[in-house]
Coordinates of C-alpha atoms and ligand atoms in Angstrom, one line a residue:
M1 CA 143.3 6.4 32.0
N2 CA 139.9 5.1 31.0
H3 CA 138.4 3.2 34.0
P4 CA 135.1 3.0 35.9
K5 CA 134.4 5.1 39.0
K6 CA 133.2 2.0 40.8
V7 CA 133.9 -1.8 40.7
R8 CA 132.2 -4.8 42.3
L9 CA 134.4 -7.4 43.9
V10 CA 133.2 -11.0 44.3
E11 CA 135.0 -12.8 47.0
V12 CA 135.6 -16.4 46.0
G13 CA 138.2 -17.3 48.7
P14 CA 135.9 -19.6 50.8
R15 CA 135.1 -21.6 47.7
D16 CA 137.9 -21.3 45.1
G17 CA 140.4 -20.5 47.7
L18 CA 139.7 -23.5 49.9
Q19 CA 138.5 -26.2 47.5
N20 CA 142.0 -27.4 46.8
E21 CA 143.1 -27.7 50.4
A22 CA 144.0 -31.3 51.2
R23 CA 143.2 -31.2 54.9
P24 CA 139.6 -30.7 55.8
V25 CA 138.9 -27.1 56.9
P26 CA 136.5 -27.2 59.9
V27 CA 133.1 -25.6 59.5
D28 CA 133.9 -23.2 62.3
A29 CA 136.9 -21.8 60.4
K30 CA 134.9 -21.4 57.2
V31 CA 132.0 -19.6 59.0
T32 CA 134.5 -17.3 60.8
L33 CA 136.1 -16.5 57.4
I34 CA 132.8 -15.9 55.5
D35 CA 131.4 -13.7 58.3
A36 CA 134.7 -11.7 58.4
L37 CA 134.6 -11.2 54.7
S38 CA 131.0 -9.9 54.7
A39 CA 131.7 -7.7 57.7
A40 CA 134.7 -6.2 55.8
G41 CA 132.2 -4.8 53.2
H42 CA 132.0 -7.5 50.4
S43 CA 128.6 -7.6 48.8
A44 CA 129.2 -11.1 47.4
V45 CA 131.0 -14.0 49.2
E46 CA 131.0 -17.3 47.4
A47 CA 130.4 -19.7 50.3
G48 CA 131.0 -23.2 48.9
S49 CA 129.7 -25.7 46.4
F50 CA 127.3 -28.6 46.2
V51 CA 129.4 -30.9 44.1
S52 CA 130.3 -34.6 44.6
P53 CA 132.3 -35.1 47.8
K54 CA 134.2 -37.8 46.0
W55 CA 135.5 -35.2 43.6
V56 CA 136.0 -32.2 45.9
P57 CA 136.0 -33.5 49.5
Q58 CA 136.8 -30.0 50.9
M59 CA 133.4 -28.7 50.0
A60 CA 131.4 -31.5 51.6
N61 CA 130.4 -29.4 54.5
T62 CA 128.8 -26.5 52.5
D63 CA 125.3 -27.3 53.9
Q64 CA 126.6 -26.8 57.5
V65 CA 128.5 -23.7 56.5
M66 CA 125.3 -22.2 54.9
A67 CA 123.4 -23.1 58.0
R68 CA 125.8 -21.3 60.3
I69 CA 126.9 -18.1 58.6
R70 CA 125.4 -14.8 59.5
R71 CA 123.5 -13.8 56.4
K72 CA 124.2 -10.1 56.2
P73 CA 121.4 -8.2 54.4
G74 CA 122.4 -7.1 51.0
V75 CA 125.2 -9.7 50.7
G76 CA 125.0 -12.5 48.2
Y77 CA 126.4 -15.9 49.2
P78 CA 126.5 -17.9 45.9
V79 CA 127.3 -21.6 45.9
L80 CA 128.5 -23.7 42.9
V81 CA 126.0 -26.2 41.5
P82 CA 126.8 -28.6 38.7
N83 CA 123.6 -30.5 38.3
K84 CA 120.1 -31.1 39.7
Q85 CA 121.5 -33.1 42.7
G86 CA 123.6 -30.1 43.7
M87 CA 120.6 -27.8 43.2
N88 CA 118.6 -29.9 45.6
G89 CA 121.3 -29.4 48.2
A90 CA 121.4 -25.6 47.6
I91 CA 117.6 -25.4 47.9
E92 CA 117.7 -27.4 51.2
A93 CA 120.4 -25.1 52.5
R94 CA 118.2 -22.1 51.7
C95 CA 120.7 -20.6 49.3
E96 CA 119.4 -17.5 47.4
E97 CA 122.0 -17.6 44.7
I98 CA 123.9 -20.3 42.8
A99 CA 126.6 -20.4 40.2
V100 CA 126.7 -22.9 37.4
F101 CA 130.0 -23.7 35.7
T102 CA 131.3 -25.0 32.4
A103 CA 134.3 -24.4 30.2
A104 CA 135.4 -23.2 26.8
S105 CA 137.5 -26.3 26.3
E106 CA 136.1 -29.8 26.0
A107 CA 139.0 -31.5 27.8
F108 CA 138.8 -29.3 30.9
C109 CA 135.0 -29.6 31.0
R110 CA 135.3 -33.4 31.1
K111 CA 138.1 -33.5 33.7
N112 CA 136.3 -31.1 35.9
T113 CA 132.7 -32.3 35.6
N114 CA 132.9 -35.7 33.7
C115 CA 130.8 -34.4 30.8
S116 CA 131.0 -32.5 27.5
I117 CA 130.2 -28.8 27.2
D118 CA 126.8 -29.7 25.6
E119 CA 126.1 -32.2 28.4
S120 CA 126.9 -29.6 31.0
F121 CA 124.1 -27.4 29.5
E122 CA 121.7 -30.4 29.5
R123 CA 122.5 -30.6 33.3
F124 CA 121.8 -26.9 33.7
A125 CA 118.3 -27.1 32.2
P126 CA 116.6 -28.5 35.3
V127 CA 118.8 -26.4 37.5
M128 CA 117.6 -23.2 35.8
E129 CA 114.0 -24.4 36.0
A130 CA 114.3 -24.9 39.8
A131 CA 116.1 -21.6 40.2
R132 CA 113.2 -19.8 38.5
K133 CA 110.7 -21.6 40.7
H134 CA 112.6 -20.7 43.9
G135 CA 113.5 -17.2 42.8
M136 CA 117.3 -17.9 43.0
K137 CA 119.8 -15.8 41.1
V138 CA 122.2 -17.7 38.8
R139 CA 125.7 -16.6 38.0
G140 CA 127.5 -18.4 35.1
Y141 CA 131.2 -19.4 35.0
V142 CA 133.3 -20.2 31.9
S143 CA 136.6 -21.8 32.6
T144 CA 139.7 -22.0 30.5
V145 CA 139.0 -18.7 28.7
I146 CA 142.6 -18.2 27.6
A147 CA 144.0 -21.7 27.6
C148 CA 143.3 -25.2 28.7
P149 CA 145.8 -27.4 30.7
Y150 CA 145.0 -30.3 28.4
D151 CA 144.0 -28.7 25.0
G152 CA 146.3 -25.6 24.9
K153 CA 145.2 -22.2 23.6
V154 CA 141.5 -21.5 23.5
A155 CA 140.0 -19.3 20.7
P156 CA 138.1 -16.2 21.9
A157 CA 135.2 -17.2 19.7
R158 CA 134.8 -20.4 21.7
V159 CA 134.6 -18.4 24.9
A160 CA 132.0 -16.1 23.3
D161 CA 129.9 -19.1 22.2
V162 CA 129.8 -20.6 25.7
S163 CA 129.3 -17.2 27.4
E164 CA 126.4 -16.3 25.1
R165 CA 124.7 -19.7 25.8
L166 CA 125.0 -19.1 29.6
F167 CA 123.6 -15.6 29.3
R168 CA 120.7 -16.6 27.1
M169 CA 119.9 -19.4 29.5
G170 CA 119.3 -16.8 32.2
C171 CA 122.6 -16.2 34.0
Y172 CA 122.6 -12.6 35.3
E173 CA 126.4 -12.4 35.0
I174 CA 129.1 -14.4 33.2
S175 CA 132.4 -14.8 35.0
L176 CA 135.3 -15.4 32.6
G177 CA 137.9 -17.7 34.2
D178 CA 141.5 -17.8 33.3
T179 CA 141.7 -21.1 35.3
I180 CA 145.4 -21.7 34.9
G181 CA 146.4 -18.0 35.1
V182 CA 148.4 -18.0 31.9
G183 CA 146.8 -15.0 30.1
T184 CA 148.5 -11.7 29.4
P185 CA 146.8 -8.3 28.9
A186 CA 146.5 -8.3 25.1
E187 CA 145.0 -11.9 25.2
C188 CA 142.6 -11.0 27.9
V189 CA 141.4 -7.9 26.1
A190 CA 140.9 -9.9 22.8
M191 CA 139.0 -12.5 24.7
V192 CA 136.8 -9.9 26.5
D193 CA 136.1 -8.0 23.3
A194 CA 135.0 -11.2 21.6
V195 CA 132.7 -12.0 24.4
A196 CA 131.3 -8.5 24.6
A197 CA 130.3 -8.6 21.0
R198 CA 127.8 -11.3 22.1
V199 CA 127.0 -10.5 25.8
P200 CA 126.6 -7.0 27.2
R201 CA 129.9 -5.9 28.6
E202 CA 128.3 -4.9 31.9
K203 CA 127.2 -8.5 32.4
L204 CA 130.8 -9.8 32.4
A205 CA 133.2 -10.4 35.3
A206 CA 136.9 -11.3 35.2
H207 CA 138.1 -14.3 37.2
F208 CA 141.8 -14.3 37.0
H209 CA 144.2 -16.8 38.7
D210 CA 147.7 -15.5 39.3
T211 CA 149.8 -18.5 38.3
Y212 CA 152.1 -16.3 36.1
G213 CA 151.7 -13.1 38.2
Q214 CA 149.8 -11.4 35.4
S215 CA 146.4 -11.0 37.1
L216 CA 146.7 -7.4 38.2
A217 CA 148.0 -6.3 34.8
N218 CA 145.1 -8.3 33.2
I219 CA 142.6 -6.6 35.5
M220 CA 143.9 -3.2 34.5
A221 CA 143.7 -4.1 30.9
V222 CA 140.1 -5.4 30.9
M223 CA 139.0 -2.6 33.2
E224 CA 140.0 -0.2 30.6
R225 CA 137.7 -2.1 28.2
G226 CA 134.7 -1.6 30.5
I227 CA 134.8 -4.6 32.8
A228 CA 133.9 -3.6 36.3
V229 CA 133.4 -6.9 38.2
F230 CA 136.3 -8.8 39.5
D231 CA 136.5 -12.2 41.4
T232 CA 139.2 -12.2 44.0
A233 CA 140.3 -14.5 46.9
V234 CA 141.4 -13.3 50.3
A235 CA 145.1 -13.8 50.7
G236 CA 145.3 -15.1 47.1
L237 CA 144.3 -18.5 48.3
G238 CA 143.5 -21.4 46.1
G239 CA 144.0 -23.4 43.0
C240 CA 141.8 -25.8 40.9
P241 CA 141.8 -29.5 41.7
Y242 CA 141.4 -30.3 38.0
A243 CA 144.1 -27.9 36.7
K244 CA 147.5 -29.1 38.1
G245 CA 149.9 -26.3 39.0
A246 CA 147.3 -23.6 38.8
S247 CA 147.7 -21.2 41.7
G248 CA 145.1 -19.1 43.6
N249 CA 142.9 -16.3 42.4
V250 CA 144.2 -12.8 42.4
G251 CA 144.4 -11.7 46.0
T252 CA 141.6 -9.5 47.3
E253 CA 144.1 -7.4 49.2
D254 CA 146.1 -6.8 46.0
V255 CA 143.0 -5.7 44.0
I256 CA 141.8 -3.4 46.8
Y257 CA 145.2 -1.8 47.0
L258 CA 145.2 -1.2 43.2
M259 CA 141.7 0.2 43.3
N260 CA 142.5 2.5 46.3
G261 CA 145.5 3.8 44.4
L262 CA 143.3 4.6 41.4
G263 CA 140.6 6.2 43.5
I264 CA 138.0 3.6 42.3
E265 CA 135.2 2.8 44.7
H266 CA 134.7 -0.8 45.9
G267 CA 133.3 -0.7 49.4
V268 CA 135.7 -3.2 51.0
D269 CA 138.0 -2.4 53.9
L270 CA 141.6 -3.5 53.3
D271 CA 142.7 -3.9 56.9
A272 CA 139.6 -6.0 57.7
I273 CA 140.3 -8.3 54.7
A274 CA 144.0 -8.6 55.6
R275 CA 143.0 -9.6 59.2
A276 CA 140.6 -12.2 57.8
G277 CA 143.3 -13.4 55.5
R278 CA 145.9 -13.7 58.3
E279 CA 143.4 -15.7 60.4
I280 CA 142.6 -18.3 57.7
C281 CA 146.2 -18.6 56.7
A282 CA 147.2 -19.3 60.3
A283 CA 144.4 -21.9 60.4
L284 CA 145.8 -23.5 57.2
G285 CA 149.4 -23.2 58.3
R286 CA 150.5 -21.2 55.3
E287 CA 151.7 -17.8 54.2
P288 CA 149.4 -15.6 52.1
A289 CA 150.2 -15.6 48.4
S290 CA 149.0 -12.0 48.1
K291 CA 151.9 -9.5 48.0
V292 CA 149.8 -6.8 49.7
A293 CA 148.8 -9.3 52.4
Q294 CA 152.5 -10.1 52.9
A295 CA 153.5 -6.5 53.2
L296 CA 150.7 -5.7 55.6
K297 CA 151.6 -8.8 57.7
A298 CA 155.2 -7.6 58.0
K299 CA 154.0 -4.1 59.0
V300 CA 151.7 -5.6 61.7
A301 CA 154.6 -7.8 63.0
A302 CA 157.1 -4.8 63.1
Ligands
HMG401 P1 129.6 -37.8 37.8 O1 130.4 -38.9 38.4 O2 129.5 -37.7 36.3 O3 128.1 -37.7 38.4 O4 130.2 -36.4 38.4 P2 126.9 -38.8 38.4 O5 125.7 -38.0 38.2 O6 127.2 -40.0 37.5 O7 126.9 -39.3 39.9 C1 128.0 -40.1 40.5 C2 128.0 -40.0 42.0 O8 128.2 -38.6 42.4 C3 126.8 -40.5 42.6 O9 127.2 -41.0 43.9 C4 126.0 -39.2 42.9 O10 125.1 -39.3 44.0 C5 127.1 -38.2 43.2 P3 127.4 -42.5 44.2 O11 126.1 -43.2 43.7 O12 128.6 -42.9 43.3 O13 127.7 -42.6 45.6 N1 126.8 -36.8 42.8 C6 126.8 -35.8 43.7 N2 127.0 -35.8 45.0 C7 126.9 -34.6 45.6 N3 126.5 -33.4 45.0 C8 126.3 -33.4 43.7 C9 126.4 -34.7 43.0 N4 126.2 -35.0 41.7 C10 126.5 -36.4 41.6 N5 125.9 -32.3 43.0 C11 129.9 -34.1 39.0 C12 129.6 -35.2 38.0 C13 129.7 -32.7 38.3 C14 129.0 -34.3 40.2 C15 131.4 -34.2 39.4 O14 132.2 -34.3 38.3 C16 131.9 -33.1 40.4 O15 131.4 -33.0 41.5 N6 132.9 -32.4 39.9 C17 133.5 -31.3 40.8 C18 133.7 -30.1 40.0 C19 134.2 -29.0 40.9 O16 133.7 -28.7 41.9 N7 135.3 -28.4 40.4 C20 135.9 -27.2 41.0 C21 135.0 -26.0 40.8 S1 135.0 -25.3 39.2 C22 136.4 -24.2 39.3 O17 137.2 -24.2 40.2 C23 136.6 -23.2 38.2 C24 136.1 -21.8 38.5 O18 136.8 -21.3 39.7 C25 136.4 -20.8 37.3 C26 137.8 -20.9 36.8 O19 138.8 -20.6 37.6 O20 138.0 -21.3 35.7 C27 134.6 -21.8 38.8
MG402 MG1 138.7 -20.4 39.7

């Protein structure tokens, strides 16, 4: 098998995992979760977003979360920022890293951020300028890299266009989101290869949702094509508020278990992640979606 010796996991549970929760998750629970995730060995924990509270009420307390987490040296805590107003919030909260987000399909871009793809880039211009001024790192997300819930299949060339624009604009890494989790390995490989013709492969990350249970297979497939950064959510939490029926990201526990089995280094402790997952799931009153988390939970209970 052709795979890297080492991968980097980006934990998106506190943002992507929680943003869709209907009931407000208290700041305390978020801080406990984020601190547990960094203590477990993650080098990147996406901590929240500075978006409109009318659009995503759950993320409204991101400023308080950022004020209270223990910022572990060497760990990045990116927050999502859609425009200058969000950037001002991120600067005030002393964030050192942000993530901008757009899509490869016009309809999703509009449903998610109320603007066209071109307009999303117009919004990013002052954000990038402020990021440079404040020495902040910027990650870039492309949503709907396989298909759009409104427009259907998305051509890999479209994903490559948008990814290249984000990269040229100054994003240090481009995370490729299968927002509605419909992709299968051959499609993901074709998409990644199209993007890698325009953006260096080592600058790409895979962000797979597990709606159709394909995300581990998709991770294996793109890893064999040189992708070594994977976004994961503890317990497999989540969904997207603007993509009905989309389920959570691939579970961090599942990806760690896979990487451990392959002898691939990642630096994250499975038991510690599983504990963090059980705690947040208990607070939310739900079972983990991650299969590995379920198996470990049953073992702990036995
Ligand atoms: P808009 O309505 O076009 O914005 O929304 P606007 O500039 O016209 O402002 C309207 C109101 O929003 C004003 O308030 C602004 O102050 C406020 P009002 O005067 O009506 O009281 N506003 C803001 N408030 C706080 N923070 C801000 C902000 N900006 C404006 N930054 C906007 C545009 C982008 C703000 C809106 O559409 C929005 O917040 N959308 C939420 C998008 C989102 O968070 N989606 C989920 C994350 S993306 C995702 O999950 C995909 C990903 O995981 C990858 C994948 O899986 O594909 C990353
Ligand atoms: Mg997502």
